[in-house]
PDB file of C-alpha atoms in Angstrom:
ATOM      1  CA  UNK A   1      43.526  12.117 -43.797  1.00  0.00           C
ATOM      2  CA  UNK A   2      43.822   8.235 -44.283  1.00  0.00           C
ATOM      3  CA  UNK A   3      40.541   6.681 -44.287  1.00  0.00           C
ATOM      4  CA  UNK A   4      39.485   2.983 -44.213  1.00  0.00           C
ATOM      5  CA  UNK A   5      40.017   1.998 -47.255  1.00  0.00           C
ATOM      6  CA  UNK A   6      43.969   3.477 -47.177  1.00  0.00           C
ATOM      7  CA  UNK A   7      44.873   2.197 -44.096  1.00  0.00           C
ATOM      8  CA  UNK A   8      43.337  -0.865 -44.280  1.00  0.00           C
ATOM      9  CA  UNK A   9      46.117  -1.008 -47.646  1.00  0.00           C
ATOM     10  CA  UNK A  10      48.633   0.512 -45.279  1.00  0.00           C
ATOM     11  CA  UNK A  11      47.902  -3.057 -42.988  1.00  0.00           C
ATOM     12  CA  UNK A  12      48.314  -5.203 -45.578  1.00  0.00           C
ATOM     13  CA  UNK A  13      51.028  -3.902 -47.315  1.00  0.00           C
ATOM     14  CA  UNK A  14      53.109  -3.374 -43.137  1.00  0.00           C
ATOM     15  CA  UNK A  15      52.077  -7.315 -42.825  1.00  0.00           C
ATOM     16  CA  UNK A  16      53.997  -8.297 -45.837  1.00  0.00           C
ATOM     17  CA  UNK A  17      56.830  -6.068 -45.057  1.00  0.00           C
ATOM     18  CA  UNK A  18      57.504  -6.390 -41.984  1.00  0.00           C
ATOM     19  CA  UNK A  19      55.700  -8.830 -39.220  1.00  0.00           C
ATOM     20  CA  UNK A  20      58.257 -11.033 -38.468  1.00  0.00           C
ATOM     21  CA  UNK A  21      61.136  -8.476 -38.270  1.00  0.00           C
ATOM     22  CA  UNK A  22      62.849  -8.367 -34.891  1.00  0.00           C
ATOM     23  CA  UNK A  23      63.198  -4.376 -33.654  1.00  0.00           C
ATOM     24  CA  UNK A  24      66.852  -2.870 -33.011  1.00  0.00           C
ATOM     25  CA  UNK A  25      66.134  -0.178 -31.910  1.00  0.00           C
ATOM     26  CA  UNK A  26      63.382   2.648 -31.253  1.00  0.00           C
ATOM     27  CA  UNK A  27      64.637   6.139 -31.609  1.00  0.00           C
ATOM     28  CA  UNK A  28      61.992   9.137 -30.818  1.00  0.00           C
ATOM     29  CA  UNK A  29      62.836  12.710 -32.315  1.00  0.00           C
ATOM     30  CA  UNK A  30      59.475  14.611 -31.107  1.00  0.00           C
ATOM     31  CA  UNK A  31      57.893  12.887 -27.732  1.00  0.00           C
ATOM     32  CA  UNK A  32      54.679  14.790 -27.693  1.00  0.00           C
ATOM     33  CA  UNK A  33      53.739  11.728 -30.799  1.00  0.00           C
ATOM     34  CA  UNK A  34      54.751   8.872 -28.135  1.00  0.00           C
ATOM     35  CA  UNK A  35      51.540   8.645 -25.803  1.00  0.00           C
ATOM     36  CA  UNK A  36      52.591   7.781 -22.434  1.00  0.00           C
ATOM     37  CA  UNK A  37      56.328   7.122 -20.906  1.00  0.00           C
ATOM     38  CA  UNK A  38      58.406   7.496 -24.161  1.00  0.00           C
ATOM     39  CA  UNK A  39      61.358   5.504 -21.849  1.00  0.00           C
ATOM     40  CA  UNK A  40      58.411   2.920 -21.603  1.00  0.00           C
ATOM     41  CA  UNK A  41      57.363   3.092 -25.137  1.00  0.00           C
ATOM     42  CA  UNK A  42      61.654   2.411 -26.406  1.00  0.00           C
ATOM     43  CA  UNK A  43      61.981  -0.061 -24.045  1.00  0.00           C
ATOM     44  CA  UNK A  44      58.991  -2.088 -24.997  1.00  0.00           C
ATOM     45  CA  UNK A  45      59.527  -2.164 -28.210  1.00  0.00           C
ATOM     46  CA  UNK A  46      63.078  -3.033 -28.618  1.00  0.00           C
ATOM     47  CA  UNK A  47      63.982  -6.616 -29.084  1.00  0.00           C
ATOM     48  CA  UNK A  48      60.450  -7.261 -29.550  1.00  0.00           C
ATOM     49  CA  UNK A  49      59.174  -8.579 -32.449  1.00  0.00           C
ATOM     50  CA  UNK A  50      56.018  -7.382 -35.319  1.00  0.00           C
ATOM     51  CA  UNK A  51      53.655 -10.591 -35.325  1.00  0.00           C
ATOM     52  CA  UNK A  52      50.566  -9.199 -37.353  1.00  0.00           C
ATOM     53  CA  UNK A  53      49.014  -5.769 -38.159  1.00  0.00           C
ATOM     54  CA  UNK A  54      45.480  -4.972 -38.060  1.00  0.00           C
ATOM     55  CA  UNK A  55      43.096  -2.336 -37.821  1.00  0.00           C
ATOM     56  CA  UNK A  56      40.148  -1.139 -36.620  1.00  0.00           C
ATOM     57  CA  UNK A  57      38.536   1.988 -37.871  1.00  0.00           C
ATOM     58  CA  UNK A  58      41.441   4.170 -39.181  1.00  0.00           C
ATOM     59  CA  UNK A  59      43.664   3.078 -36.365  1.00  0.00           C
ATOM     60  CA  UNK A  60      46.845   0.522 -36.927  1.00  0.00           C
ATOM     61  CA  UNK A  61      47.255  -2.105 -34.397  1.00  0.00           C
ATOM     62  CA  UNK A  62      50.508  -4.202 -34.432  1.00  0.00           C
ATOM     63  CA  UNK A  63      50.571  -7.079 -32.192  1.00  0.00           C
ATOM     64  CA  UNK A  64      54.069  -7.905 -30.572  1.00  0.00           C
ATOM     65  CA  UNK A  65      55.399 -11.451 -29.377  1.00  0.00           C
ATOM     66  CA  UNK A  66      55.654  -9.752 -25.766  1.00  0.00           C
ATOM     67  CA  UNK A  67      51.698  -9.638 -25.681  1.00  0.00           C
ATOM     68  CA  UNK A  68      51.636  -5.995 -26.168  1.00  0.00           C
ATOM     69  CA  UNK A  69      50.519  -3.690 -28.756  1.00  0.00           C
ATOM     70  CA  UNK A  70      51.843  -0.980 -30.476  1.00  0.00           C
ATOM     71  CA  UNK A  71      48.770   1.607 -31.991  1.00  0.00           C
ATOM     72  CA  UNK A  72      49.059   3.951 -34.839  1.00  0.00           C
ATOM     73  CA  UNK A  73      47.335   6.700 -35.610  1.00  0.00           C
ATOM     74  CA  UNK A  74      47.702   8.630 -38.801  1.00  0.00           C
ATOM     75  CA  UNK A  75      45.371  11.237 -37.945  1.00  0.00           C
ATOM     76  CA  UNK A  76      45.803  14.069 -40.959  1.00  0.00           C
ATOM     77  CA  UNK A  77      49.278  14.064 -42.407  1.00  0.00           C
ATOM     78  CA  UNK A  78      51.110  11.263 -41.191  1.00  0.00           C
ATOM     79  CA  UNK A  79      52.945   8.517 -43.189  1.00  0.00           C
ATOM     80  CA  UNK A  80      54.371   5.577 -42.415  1.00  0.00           C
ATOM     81  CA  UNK A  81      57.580   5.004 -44.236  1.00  0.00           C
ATOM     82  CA  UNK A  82      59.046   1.313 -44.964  1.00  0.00           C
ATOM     83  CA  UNK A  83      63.036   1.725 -45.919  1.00  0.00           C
ATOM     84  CA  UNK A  84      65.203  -1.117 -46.757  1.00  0.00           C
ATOM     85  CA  UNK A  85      68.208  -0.741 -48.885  1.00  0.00           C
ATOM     86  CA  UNK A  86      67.599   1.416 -51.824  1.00  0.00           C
ATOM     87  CA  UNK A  87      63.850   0.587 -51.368  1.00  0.00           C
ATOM     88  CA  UNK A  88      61.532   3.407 -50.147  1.00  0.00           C
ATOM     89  CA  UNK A  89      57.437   2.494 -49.793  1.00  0.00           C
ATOM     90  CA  UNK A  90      55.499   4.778 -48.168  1.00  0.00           C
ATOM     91  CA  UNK A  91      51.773   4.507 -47.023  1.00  0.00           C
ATOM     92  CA  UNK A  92      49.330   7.442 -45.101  1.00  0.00           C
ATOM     93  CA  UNK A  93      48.642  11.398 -46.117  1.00  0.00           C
ATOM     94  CA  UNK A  94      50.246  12.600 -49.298  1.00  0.00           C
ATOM     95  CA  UNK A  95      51.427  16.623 -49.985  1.00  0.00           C
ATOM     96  CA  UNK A  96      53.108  18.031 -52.017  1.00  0.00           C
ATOM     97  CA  UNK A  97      56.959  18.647 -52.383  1.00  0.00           C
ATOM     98  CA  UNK A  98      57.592  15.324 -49.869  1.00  0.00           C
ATOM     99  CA  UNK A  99      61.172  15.342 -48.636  1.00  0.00           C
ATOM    100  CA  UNK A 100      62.442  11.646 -49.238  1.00  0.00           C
ATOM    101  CA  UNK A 101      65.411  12.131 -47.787  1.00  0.00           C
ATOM    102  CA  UNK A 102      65.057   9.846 -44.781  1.00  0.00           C
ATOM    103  CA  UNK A 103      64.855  11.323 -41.432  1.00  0.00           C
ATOM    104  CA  UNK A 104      63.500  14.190 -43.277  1.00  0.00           C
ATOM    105  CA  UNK A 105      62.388  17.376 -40.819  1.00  0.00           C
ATOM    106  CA  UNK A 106      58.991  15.364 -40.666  1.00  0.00           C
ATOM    107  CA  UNK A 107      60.216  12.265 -38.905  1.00  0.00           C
ATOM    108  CA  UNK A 108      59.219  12.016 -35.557  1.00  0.00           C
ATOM    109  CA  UNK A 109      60.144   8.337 -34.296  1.00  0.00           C
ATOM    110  CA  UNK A 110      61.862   6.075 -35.960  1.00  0.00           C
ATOM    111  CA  UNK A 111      62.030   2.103 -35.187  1.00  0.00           C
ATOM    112  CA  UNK A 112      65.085   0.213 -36.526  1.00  0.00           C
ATOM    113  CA  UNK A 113      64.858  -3.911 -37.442  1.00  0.00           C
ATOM    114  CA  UNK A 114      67.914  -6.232 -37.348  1.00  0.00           C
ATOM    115  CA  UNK A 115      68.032  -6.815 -41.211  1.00  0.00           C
ATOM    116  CA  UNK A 116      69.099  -2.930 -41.339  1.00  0.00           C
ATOM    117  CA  UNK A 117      65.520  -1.889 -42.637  1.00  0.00           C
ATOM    118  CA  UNK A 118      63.790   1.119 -40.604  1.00  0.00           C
ATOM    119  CA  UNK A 119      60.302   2.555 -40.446  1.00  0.00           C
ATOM    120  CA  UNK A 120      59.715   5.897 -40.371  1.00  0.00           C
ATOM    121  CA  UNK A 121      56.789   7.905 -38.309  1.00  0.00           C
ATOM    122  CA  UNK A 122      56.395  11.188 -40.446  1.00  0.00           C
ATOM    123  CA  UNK A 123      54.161  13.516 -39.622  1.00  0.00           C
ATOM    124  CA  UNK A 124      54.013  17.392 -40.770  1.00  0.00           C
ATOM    125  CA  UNK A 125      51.219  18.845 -38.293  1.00  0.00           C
ATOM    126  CA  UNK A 126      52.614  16.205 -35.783  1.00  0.00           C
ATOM    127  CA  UNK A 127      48.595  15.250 -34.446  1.00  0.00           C
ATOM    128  CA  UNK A 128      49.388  11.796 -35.221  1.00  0.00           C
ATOM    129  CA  UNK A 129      50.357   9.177 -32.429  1.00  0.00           C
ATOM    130  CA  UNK A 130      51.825   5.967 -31.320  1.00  0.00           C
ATOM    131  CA  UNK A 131      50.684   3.952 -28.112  1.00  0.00           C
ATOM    132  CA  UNK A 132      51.717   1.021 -26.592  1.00  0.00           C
ATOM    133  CA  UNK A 133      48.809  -0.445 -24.530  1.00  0.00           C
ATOM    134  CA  UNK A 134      48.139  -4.226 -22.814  1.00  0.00           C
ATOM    135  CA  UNK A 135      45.130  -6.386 -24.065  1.00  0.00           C
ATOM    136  CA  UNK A 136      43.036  -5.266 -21.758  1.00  0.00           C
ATOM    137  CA  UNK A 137      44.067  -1.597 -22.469  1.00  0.00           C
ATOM    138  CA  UNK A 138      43.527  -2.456 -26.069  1.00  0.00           C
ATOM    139  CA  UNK A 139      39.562  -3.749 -25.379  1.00  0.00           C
ATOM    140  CA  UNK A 140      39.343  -0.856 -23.828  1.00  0.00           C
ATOM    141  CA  UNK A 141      40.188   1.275 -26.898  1.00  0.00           C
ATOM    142  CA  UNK A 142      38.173  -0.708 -29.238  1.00  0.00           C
ATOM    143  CA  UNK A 143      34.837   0.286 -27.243  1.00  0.00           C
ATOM    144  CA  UNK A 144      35.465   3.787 -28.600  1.00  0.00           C
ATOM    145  CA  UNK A 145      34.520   3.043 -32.055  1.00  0.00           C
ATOM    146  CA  UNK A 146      31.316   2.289 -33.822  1.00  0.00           C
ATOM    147  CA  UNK A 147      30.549  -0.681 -36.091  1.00  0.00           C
ATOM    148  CA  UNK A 148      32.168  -0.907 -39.399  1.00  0.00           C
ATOM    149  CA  UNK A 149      30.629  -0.611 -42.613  1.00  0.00           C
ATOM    150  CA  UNK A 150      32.411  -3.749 -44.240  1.00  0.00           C
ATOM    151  CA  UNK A 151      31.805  -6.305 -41.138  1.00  0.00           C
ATOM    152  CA  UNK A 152      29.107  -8.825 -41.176  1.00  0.00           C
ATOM    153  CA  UNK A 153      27.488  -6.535 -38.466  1.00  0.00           C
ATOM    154  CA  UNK A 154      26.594  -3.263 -40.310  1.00  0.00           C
ATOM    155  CA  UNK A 155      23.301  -4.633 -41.081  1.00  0.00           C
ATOM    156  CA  UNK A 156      20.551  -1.847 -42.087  1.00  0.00           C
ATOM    157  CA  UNK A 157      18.638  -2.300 -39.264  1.00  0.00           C
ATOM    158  CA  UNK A 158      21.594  -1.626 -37.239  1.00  0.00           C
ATOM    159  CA  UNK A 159      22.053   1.453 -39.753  1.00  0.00           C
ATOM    160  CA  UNK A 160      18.914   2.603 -39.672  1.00  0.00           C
ATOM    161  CA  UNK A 161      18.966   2.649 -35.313  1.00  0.00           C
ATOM    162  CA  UNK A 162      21.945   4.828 -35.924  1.00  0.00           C
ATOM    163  CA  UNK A 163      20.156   7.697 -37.493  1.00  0.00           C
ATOM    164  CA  UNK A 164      17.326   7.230 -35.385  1.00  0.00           C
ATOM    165  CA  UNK A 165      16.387  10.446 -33.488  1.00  0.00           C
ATOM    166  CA  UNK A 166      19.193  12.377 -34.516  1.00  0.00           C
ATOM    167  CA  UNK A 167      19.407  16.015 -35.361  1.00  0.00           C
ATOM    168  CA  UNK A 168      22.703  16.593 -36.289  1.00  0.00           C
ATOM    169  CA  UNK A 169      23.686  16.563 -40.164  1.00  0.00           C
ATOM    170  CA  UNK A 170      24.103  13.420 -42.319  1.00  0.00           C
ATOM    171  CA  UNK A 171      27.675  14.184 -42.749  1.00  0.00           C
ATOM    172  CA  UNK A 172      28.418  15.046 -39.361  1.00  0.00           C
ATOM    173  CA  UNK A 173      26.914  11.677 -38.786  1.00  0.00           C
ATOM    174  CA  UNK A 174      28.677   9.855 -41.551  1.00  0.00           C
ATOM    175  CA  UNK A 175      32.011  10.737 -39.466  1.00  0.00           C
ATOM    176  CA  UNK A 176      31.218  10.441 -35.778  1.00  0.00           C
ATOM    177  CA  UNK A 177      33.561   7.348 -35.190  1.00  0.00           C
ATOM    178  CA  UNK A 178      31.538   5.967 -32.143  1.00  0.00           C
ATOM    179  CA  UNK A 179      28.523   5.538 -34.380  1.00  0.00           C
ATOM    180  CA  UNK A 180      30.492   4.700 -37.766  1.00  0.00           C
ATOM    181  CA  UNK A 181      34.102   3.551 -37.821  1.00  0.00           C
ATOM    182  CA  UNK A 182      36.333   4.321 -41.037  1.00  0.00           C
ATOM    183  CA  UNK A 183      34.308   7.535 -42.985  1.00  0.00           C
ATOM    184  CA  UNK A 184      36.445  10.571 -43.468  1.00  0.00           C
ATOM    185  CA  UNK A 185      35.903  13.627 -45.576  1.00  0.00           C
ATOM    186  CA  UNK A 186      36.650  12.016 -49.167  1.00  0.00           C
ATOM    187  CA  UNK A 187      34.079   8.946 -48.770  1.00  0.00           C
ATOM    188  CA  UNK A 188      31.448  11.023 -46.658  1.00  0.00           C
ATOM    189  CA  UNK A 189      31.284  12.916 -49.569  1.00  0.00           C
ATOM    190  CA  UNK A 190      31.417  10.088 -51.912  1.00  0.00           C
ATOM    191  CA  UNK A 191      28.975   8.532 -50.094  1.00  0.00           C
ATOM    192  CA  UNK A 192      25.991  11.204 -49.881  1.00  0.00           C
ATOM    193  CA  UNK A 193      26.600  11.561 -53.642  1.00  0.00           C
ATOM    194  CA  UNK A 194      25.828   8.139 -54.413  1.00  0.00           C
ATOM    195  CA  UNK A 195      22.702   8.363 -52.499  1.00  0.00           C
ATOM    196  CA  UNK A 196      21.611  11.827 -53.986  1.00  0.00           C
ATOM    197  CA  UNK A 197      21.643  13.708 -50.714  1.00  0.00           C
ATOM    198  CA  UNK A 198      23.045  16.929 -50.016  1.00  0.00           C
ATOM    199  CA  UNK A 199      25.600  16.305 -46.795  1.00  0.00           C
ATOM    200  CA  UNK A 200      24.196  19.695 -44.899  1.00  0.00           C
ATOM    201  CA  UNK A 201      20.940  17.676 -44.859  1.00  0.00           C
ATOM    202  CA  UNK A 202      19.366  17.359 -41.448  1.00  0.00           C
ATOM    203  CA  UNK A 203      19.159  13.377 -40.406  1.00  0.00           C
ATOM    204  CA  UNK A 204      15.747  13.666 -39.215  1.00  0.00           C
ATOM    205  CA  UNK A 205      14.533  14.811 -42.838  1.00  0.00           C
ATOM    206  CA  UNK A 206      15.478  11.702 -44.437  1.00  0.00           C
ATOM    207  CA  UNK A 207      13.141   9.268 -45.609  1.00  0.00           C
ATOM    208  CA  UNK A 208      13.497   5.645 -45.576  1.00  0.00           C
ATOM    209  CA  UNK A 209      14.615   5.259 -48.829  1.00  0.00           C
ATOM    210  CA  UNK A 210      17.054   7.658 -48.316  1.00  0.00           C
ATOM    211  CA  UNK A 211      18.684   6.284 -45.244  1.00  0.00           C
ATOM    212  CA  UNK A 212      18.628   2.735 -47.216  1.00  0.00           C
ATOM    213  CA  UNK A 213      20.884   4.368 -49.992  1.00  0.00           C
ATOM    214  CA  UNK A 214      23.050   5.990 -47.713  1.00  0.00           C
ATOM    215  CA  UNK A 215      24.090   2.254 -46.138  1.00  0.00           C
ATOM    216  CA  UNK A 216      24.534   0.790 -49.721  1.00  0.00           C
ATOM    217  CA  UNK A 217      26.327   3.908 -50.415  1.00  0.00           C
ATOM    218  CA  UNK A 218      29.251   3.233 -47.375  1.00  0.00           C
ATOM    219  CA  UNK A 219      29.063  -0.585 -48.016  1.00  0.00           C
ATOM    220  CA  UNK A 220      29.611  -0.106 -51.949  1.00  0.00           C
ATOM    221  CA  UNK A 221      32.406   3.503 -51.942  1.00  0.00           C
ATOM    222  CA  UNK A 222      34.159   1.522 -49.293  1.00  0.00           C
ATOM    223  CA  UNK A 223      34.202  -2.241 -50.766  1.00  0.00           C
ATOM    224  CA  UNK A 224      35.504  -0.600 -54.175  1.00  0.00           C
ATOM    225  CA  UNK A 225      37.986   2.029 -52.313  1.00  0.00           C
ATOM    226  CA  UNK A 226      39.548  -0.840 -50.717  1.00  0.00           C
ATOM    227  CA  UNK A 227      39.758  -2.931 -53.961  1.00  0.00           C
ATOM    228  CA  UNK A 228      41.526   0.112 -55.633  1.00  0.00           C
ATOM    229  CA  UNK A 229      43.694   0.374 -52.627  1.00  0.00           C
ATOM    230  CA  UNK A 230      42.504   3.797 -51.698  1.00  0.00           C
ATOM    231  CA  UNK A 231      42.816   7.430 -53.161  1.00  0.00           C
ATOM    232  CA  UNK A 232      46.310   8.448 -54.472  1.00  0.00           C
ATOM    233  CA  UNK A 233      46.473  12.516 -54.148  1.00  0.00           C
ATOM    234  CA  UNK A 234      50.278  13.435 -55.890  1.00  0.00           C
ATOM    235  CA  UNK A 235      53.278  11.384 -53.664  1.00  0.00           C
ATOM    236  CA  UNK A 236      51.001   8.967 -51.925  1.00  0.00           C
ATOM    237  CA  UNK A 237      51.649   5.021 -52.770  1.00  0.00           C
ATOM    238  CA  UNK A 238      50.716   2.621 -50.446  1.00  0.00           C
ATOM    239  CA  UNK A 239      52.995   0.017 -48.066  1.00  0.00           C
ATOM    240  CA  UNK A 240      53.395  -2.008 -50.718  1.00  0.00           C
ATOM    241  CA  UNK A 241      54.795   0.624 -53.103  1.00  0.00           C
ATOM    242  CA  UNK A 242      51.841   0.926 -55.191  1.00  0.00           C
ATOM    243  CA  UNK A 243      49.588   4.180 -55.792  1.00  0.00           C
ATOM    244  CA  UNK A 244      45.650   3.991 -54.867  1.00  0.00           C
ATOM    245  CA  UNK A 245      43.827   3.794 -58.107  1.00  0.00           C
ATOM    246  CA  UNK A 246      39.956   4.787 -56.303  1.00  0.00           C
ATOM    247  CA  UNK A 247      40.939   8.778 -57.324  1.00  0.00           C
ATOM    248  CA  UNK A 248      40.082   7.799 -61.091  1.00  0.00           C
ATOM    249  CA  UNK A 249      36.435   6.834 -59.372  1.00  0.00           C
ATOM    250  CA  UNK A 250      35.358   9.855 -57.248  1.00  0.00           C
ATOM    251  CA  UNK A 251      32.865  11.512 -58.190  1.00  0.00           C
ATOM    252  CA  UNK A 252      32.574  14.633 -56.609  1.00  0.00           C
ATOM    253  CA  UNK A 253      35.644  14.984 -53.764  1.00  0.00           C
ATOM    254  CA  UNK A 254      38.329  17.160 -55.268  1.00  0.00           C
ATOM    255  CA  UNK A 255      36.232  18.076 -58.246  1.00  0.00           C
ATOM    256  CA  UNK A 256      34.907  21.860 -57.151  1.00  0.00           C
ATOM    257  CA  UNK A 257      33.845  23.679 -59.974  1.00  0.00           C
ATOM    258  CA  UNK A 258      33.482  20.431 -62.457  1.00  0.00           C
ATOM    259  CA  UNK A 259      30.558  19.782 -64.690  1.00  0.00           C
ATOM    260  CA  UNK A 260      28.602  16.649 -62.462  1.00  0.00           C
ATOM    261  CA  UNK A 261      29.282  13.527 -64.108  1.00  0.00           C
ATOM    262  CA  UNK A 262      25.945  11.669 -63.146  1.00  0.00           C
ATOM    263  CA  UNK A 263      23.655  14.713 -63.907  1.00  0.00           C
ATOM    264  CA  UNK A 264      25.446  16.560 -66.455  1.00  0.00           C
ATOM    265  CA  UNK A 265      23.568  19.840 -65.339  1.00  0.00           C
ATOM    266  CA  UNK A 266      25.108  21.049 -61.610  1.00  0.00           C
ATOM    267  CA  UNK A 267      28.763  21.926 -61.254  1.00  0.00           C
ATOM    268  CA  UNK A 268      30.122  20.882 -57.914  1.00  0.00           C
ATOM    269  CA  UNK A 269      30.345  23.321 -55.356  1.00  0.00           C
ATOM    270  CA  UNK A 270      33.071  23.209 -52.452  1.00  0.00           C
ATOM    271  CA  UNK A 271      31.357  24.274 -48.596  1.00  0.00           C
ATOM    272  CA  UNK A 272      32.617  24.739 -45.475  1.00  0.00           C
ATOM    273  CA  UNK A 273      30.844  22.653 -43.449  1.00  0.00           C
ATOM    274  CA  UNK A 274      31.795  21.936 -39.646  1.00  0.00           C
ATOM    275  CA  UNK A 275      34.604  23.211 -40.062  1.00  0.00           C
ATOM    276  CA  UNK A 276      35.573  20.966 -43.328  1.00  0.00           C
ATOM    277  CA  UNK A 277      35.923  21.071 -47.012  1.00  0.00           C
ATOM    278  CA  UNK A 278      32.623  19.411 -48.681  1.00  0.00           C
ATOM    279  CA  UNK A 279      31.570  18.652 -52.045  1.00  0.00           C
ATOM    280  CA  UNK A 280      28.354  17.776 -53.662  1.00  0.00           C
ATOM    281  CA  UNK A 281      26.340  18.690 -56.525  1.00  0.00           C
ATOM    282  CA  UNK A 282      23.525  21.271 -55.935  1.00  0.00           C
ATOM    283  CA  UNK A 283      21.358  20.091 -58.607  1.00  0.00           C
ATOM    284  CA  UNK A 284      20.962  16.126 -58.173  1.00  0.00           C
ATOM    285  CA  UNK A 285      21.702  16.196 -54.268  1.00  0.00           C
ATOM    286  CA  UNK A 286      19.384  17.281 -52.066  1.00  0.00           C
TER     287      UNK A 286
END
């Protein structure tokens, strides 16, 4: 799944491709990833025109000269793809084997500009969505999510209320959304590594000095994911046609059965853990 760090890239790199481009047309292939009145959603949207992209969380928000604006969510596997000419950029989940032949059986909605360049809503488990809303739909939406860990207002003492009382797990906490907005499974995991604590562990078992590296942990993974312009798994490159470097920097996501590289004594193990793949080392987390 995209996390902060990738689609924050993914904004970016849209706002330098295409803000400014007036829409042609709106075609929809699969309606179930239009929320709401598809007829609403085409109708909106063509004519109008892409001012500026930004995000909050892992959702997309493009602002349109009507006033309205268009959400996108990536949830697990889908990609936005930019095409103009012979140029293909894509941005969102990689897998392998992806079909860039464009539609390919994976696009789902497809919005056409006036300079003959399309974007492309792909989406292989289809869980993604896009949603056009008003502003004061939009406020509404953005009271779902918690604070951020790269804003001015994820101070520690804000963290530090957050895992006050709680008796869930830190990872489970890590990726509740309406108490933390951005943390998916890679930097969760990246995260409780860098502050030497086992993600099963119980919140209410952590000390102070625990809970104090866990908030450097999501300001630091995050800051440097975002620098590297997230994690490239095989096909993924970003909006602006560039791959996410942060993969050369994980240490323990997608590295089951490796010797640790801070310890040099655990191999990391791979859990099942709500219902997710974890990773962490079993001698220097815990």
């Amino acid at each position: 799944m995209p996390e902060l760090p990738e689609v924050e890239t993914i904004r970016r790199g849209l706002n330098n491709q295409i803000a400014g481009l007036r829409i042609k047309s709106v075609q929809v292939k699969k309606a179930r990833l239009v929320k709401g009145s598809v007829k609403k959603f085409i109708a909106v949207l063509t004519g109008n025109v892409f001012l500026e992209f930004n995000r909050r969380g892992k959702l997309l928000i493009a602002a349109l000269k009507s006033g309205q604006f268009l959400l996108i969510h990536l949830k697990m596997t889908g990609q936005l793809i930019y095409q103009h000419g012979r140029q293909l950029i894509a941005g969102g989940h990689s897998f392998v084997g992806m079909d860039w032949r464009l539609p390919s059986r994976h696009t789902h909605i497809i919005i056409s500009f006036r300079d003959g360049s399309r974007l492309f809503f792909n989406d292989l488990r289809q869980f993604g969505y896009m949603k056009i809303v008003s502003k004061i739909e939009l406020e509404k939406e953005l009271k779902k999510f918690g604070i951020e860990p790269l804003t001015a207002g994820f101070s520690l003492k804000n963290f530090v209320e957050i895992f006050a009382n709680k008796k869930t797990t830190v990872k489970a906490l890590l990726l509740n959304q309406k108490l933390i907005a951005g943390l998916g499974n890679i930097y969760a995991d990246e995260v409780c590594f860098y502050a030497k604590v086992k993600p099963g562990r119980r919140v209410y078992s952590l000390t102070e000095g625990e809970i104090k590296k866990l908030y450097q942990g999501c300001r630091v993974i995050l800051a440097k994911a975002v620098k590297a312009r997230g994690t490239t798994f095989s096909d993924y490159v970003d909006a602006d046609g560039r791959q996410g470097r942060f993969i050369k920097f994980l240490k323990v996501y997608g590295r089951k059965g490796e010797k640790c590289r801070r310890c040099r004594r655990g191999v990391i193990v791979k859990i099942k853990q709500g219902g997710r793949g974890t990773h962490y080392c079993p001698v220097c987390q815990c």
